[in-house]
Amino acid sequence: MSQNNDNSVLFGNGDELPSNASDNPHINQLIDGVGRRQVLAAGAALGTLAFLGSVMPGAAVAAEPAAKGLEKLHFRPRSKLPFTAIATNRLDSISVPTGYRATPFIPWGTPITGNYPAYLSDGSNSAQDQAEQLGMHHDGMHFFPIDAQRGGKKSDHGLLVLNHEYIDAPLLHPNGPTLVAGKRSSAEEVRKEINAHGVSVVEVRRGLNGEWAVLPSARNRRITGATPMQISGPARGHALLKTRYSPKGTATRGTLNNCSHGFTPWGTYLTCEENWAGYFASRDTDLPRELSRYGLRSSSRYGWDHLKGDEFERFDATRTTTTASADYRNEPNHFGWIVEIDPFAPESVPVKRTALGRFAHEGLVFAPVKSGRPVVCYSGDDSQNEYIYKYVSRDKYRPGRSNGRLLDEGTLYVARFDASGKGEWLALDIYDKKFQQACKAAGVSFADQGEVLINTRLAADVVGATKMDRPEWGAVNPDNGEVYFTLTNNSARTSVDAANPRPANAFGHIIRWRELCKDYAGRQFAWSLFMLAGPEADSIGPNGKPLTADNRLASPDGLWFDEEGRLWIQTDMSGSQLSSGPFGNNQMLVAEPRTGELKRFLVGPVGAEVTGITATPDFRTLFVNIQHPGEGSTATNLLSTWPDGPGQRPRSATVIITREDGRRLL
Ligand code: FEO
Ligand code: CA
Ligand code: CA
Ligand code: CA
């Protein structure tokens, strides 16, 4: 979703404004003299990469040797990117290389449950219809083979599970949202908006002709912004989670602004609550830290809090009674979590896993699991100058026996990237000595671990985590276990550091690290920059050279490794970066980290973000999401008409990518 919108304007669709007012040093203040000179040399970028390249073999300046075994051969290894790069363009369509096919699938409004109400192209579907149709603005997505929970890898039948980040109210209703004296007045409209959020579970099957279809299955499910959910982990039952709906602080309703996602080693889906703060309003003058540090404001993005009735009043966090269990002052504390959903159990109650922390979660990516070892996963807080986190479970992973309870007891860490090229995971654990000392030094106290987790951002401030340039998706390289993260951009960066080397970072970059001693659960890592995005004149590609017409990009966001170790990179440019300049529409590229190759594979339609990527195990089908085509459109001013064509409202949709010859994609 776009950057820099003003939340005070109703129906804006932007990310949250920065809310990190901590005086954590940018780590440039920690760089020793030699390091600083190198970082700042030559306009920062090249110097930084050279500097980091000396720390970590295989950093951007020096491509790694070819895959094991291949170096013995006397010819160059087969290119793992055997396609011609797509040129940038601003077409209102999907462009893929010759020999590939891109087919729109399950757009917003596709019926999947209940009465299977048909999509009405004038926006007149009811709130109940919307609860039985695909939600708006597809984002993080995973294909679960139908036999996934038995360890199977069926490729022609599975559950496609995707979340719906936000809504374009002007397109959701016949003539946009109704306002009376500047306030929302239609409960039906707001219910439809709430139902257009959440998650869709869609059972899909590939036919003999290779075409995918939705099955009318009892497994199909819509989870919305109103679906009952449980709260688990250390914050369950906390005083700061008590509300009128859940006086015990153990239950809640709905998930909102889900961005990227995750999937667990035991076959469940995770949806990640990102820019949720703008859904709430509080008119209290003194906001408690668990609201102020997350950027809660006196007006909400969509104005749901204007309406009477418990289902809407919960979006108003103003204190109206003397006790938390009689109003909704704590309702915003029910958001900012990672939610686990069992897609194979349609009656299951989704669970908010509080041990994973509360922030603007982009997604969650797991390190490879090993029997008898803890599970380890990584998550970025996508807001300007926020942090990257890691979770290590207390209990050990047992194939076939482990479940979501592994995500309830464990240690949450936050990353500090040092200028030396090393880094440290800092525990946010009330029983950890260093954490206690840091709290004392900062004059900050927490009542218990539940409160640490509800105030994750503050706890991370206290231990001196590194402020990052908006961490988005993470991905783990199956070849060597390196963890990659996109840092999409950061117009608010005023001073650079080694891990975020450009001031007012307009184009973004990709960072990666390797846990020391091959111990994912450990506390130390070595990091380097994989690439600096941007135009030819201000970029460094994975091969250590400037980007070219074949691969220039900006604002990297989606990130995914296929099983053969190719890195797929998706962009989320907005504003002038999208409408003018050298990048064209948002795009998807493929990198080969072993050789430093990088090529543009797909260009999306006008105004859309390219996001959400998953494949069938046989790698003959790639599913990609196109989000908010024609962003900023209204019913009378359609900036894109993808995918339905002239005169039709644009719709977010999945795109099925296959090869025309039906073989593996690459
Ligand atoms: Fe919703 Fe961080 O992208
Ligand atoms: Ca998005
Ligand atoms: Ca994103
Ligand atoms: Ca983004």
mmCIF file with all atom_site columns, N, CA and C and ligand atoms in Angstrom, residues 1 139 165 259 557 572 609 611 627, ligand 2:
data_model
loop_
_atom_site.group_PDB
_atom_site.id
_atom_site.type_symbol
_atom_site.label_atom_id
_atom_site.label_alt_id
_atom_site.label_comp_id
_atom_site.label_asym_id
_atom_site.label_entity_id
_atom_site.label_seq_id
_atom_site.pdbx_PDB_ins_code
_atom_site.Cartn_x
_atom_site.Cartn_y
_atom_site.Cartn_z
_atom_site.occupancy
_atom_site.B_iso_or_equiv
_atom_site.pdbx_formal_charge
_atom_site.auth_seq_id
_atom_site.auth_comp_id
_atom_site.auth_asym_id
_atom_site.auth_atom_id
_atom_site.pdbx_PDB_model_num
ATOM   1  N  N  . MET A 1 1   ? 0.842  -1.187  0.000  1.00 0.00 ? 1   MET A N  1
ATOM   2  C  CA . MET A 1 1   ? 0.000  0.000   0.000  1.00 0.00 ? 1   MET A CA 1
ATOM   3  C  C  . MET A 1 1   ? 0.875  1.234   0.000  1.00 0.00 ? 1   MET A C  1
ATOM   4  N  N  . ASP A 1 139 ? -3.194 -9.968  -0.670 1.00 0.00 ? 139 ASP A N  1
ATOM   5  C  CA . ASP A 1 139 ? -1.777 -9.755  -0.334 1.00 0.00 ? 139 ASP A CA 1
ATOM   6  C  C  . ASP A 1 139 ? -1.092 -11.092 -0.070 1.00 0.00 ? 139 ASP A C  1
ATOM   7  N  N  . GLU A 1 165 ? -5.659 -6.905  2.449  1.00 0.00 ? 165 GLU A N  1
ATOM   8  C  CA . GLU A 1 165 ? -5.011 -5.918  3.304  1.00 0.00 ? 165 GLU A CA 1
ATOM   9  C  C  . GLU A 1 165 ? -5.928 -4.779  3.723  1.00 0.00 ? 165 GLU A C  1
ATOM   10 N  N  . CYS A 1 259 ? -1.077 -7.949  5.882  1.00 0.00 ? 259 CYS A N  1
ATOM   11 C  CA . CYS A 1 259 ? -0.208 -7.628  4.755  1.00 0.00 ? 259 CYS A CA 1
ATOM   12 C  C  . CYS A 1 259 ? 0.421  -8.902  4.210  1.00 0.00 ? 259 CYS A C  1
ATOM   13 N  N  . ASP A 1 557 ? 9.417  -5.051  -1.925 1.00 0.00 ? 557 ASP A N  1
ATOM   14 C  CA . ASP A 1 557 ? 8.470  -5.362  -0.845 1.00 0.00 ? 557 ASP A CA 1
ATOM   15 C  C  . ASP A 1 557 ? 8.346  -6.882  -0.725 1.00 0.00 ? 557 ASP A C  1
ATOM   16 N  N  . ASP A 1 572 ? 6.552  -2.353  -4.596 1.00 0.00 ? 572 ASP A N  1
ATOM   17 C  CA . ASP A 1 572 ? 5.375  -1.584  -4.165 1.00 0.00 ? 572 ASP A CA 1
ATOM   18 C  C  . ASP A 1 572 ? 5.728  -0.101  -4.233 1.00 0.00 ? 572 ASP A C  1
ATOM   19 N  N  . GLU A 1 609 ? 0.092  -2.749  -6.950 1.00 0.00 ? 609 GLU A N  1
ATOM   20 C  CA . GLU A 1 609 ? 1.264  -3.324  -6.308 1.00 0.00 ? 609 GLU A CA 1
ATOM   21 C  C  . GLU A 1 609 ? 1.323  -4.799  -6.720 1.00 0.00 ? 609 GLU A C  1
ATOM   22 N  N  . THR A 1 611 ? 2.364  -8.368  -5.346 1.00 0.00 ? 611 THR A N  1
ATOM   23 C  CA . THR A 1 611 ? 2.631  -8.924  -4.014 1.00 0.00 ? 611 THR A CA 1
ATOM   24 C  C  . THR A 1 611 ? 2.110  -10.357 -3.956 1.00 0.00 ? 611 THR A C  1
ATOM   25 N  N  . GLN A 1 627 ? -2.443 -6.189  -6.358 1.00 0.00 ? 627 GLN A N  1
ATOM   26 C  CA . GLN A 1 627 ? -3.243 -5.472  -5.357 1.00 0.00 ? 627 GLN A CA 1
ATOM   27 C  C  . GLN A 1 627 ? -3.479 -4.028  -5.783 1.00 0.00 ? 627 GLN A C  1
HETATM 28 CA CA . CA  B 2 .   ? 0.036  -4.373  0.084  1.00 0.00 ? 2   CA  B CA 1
#
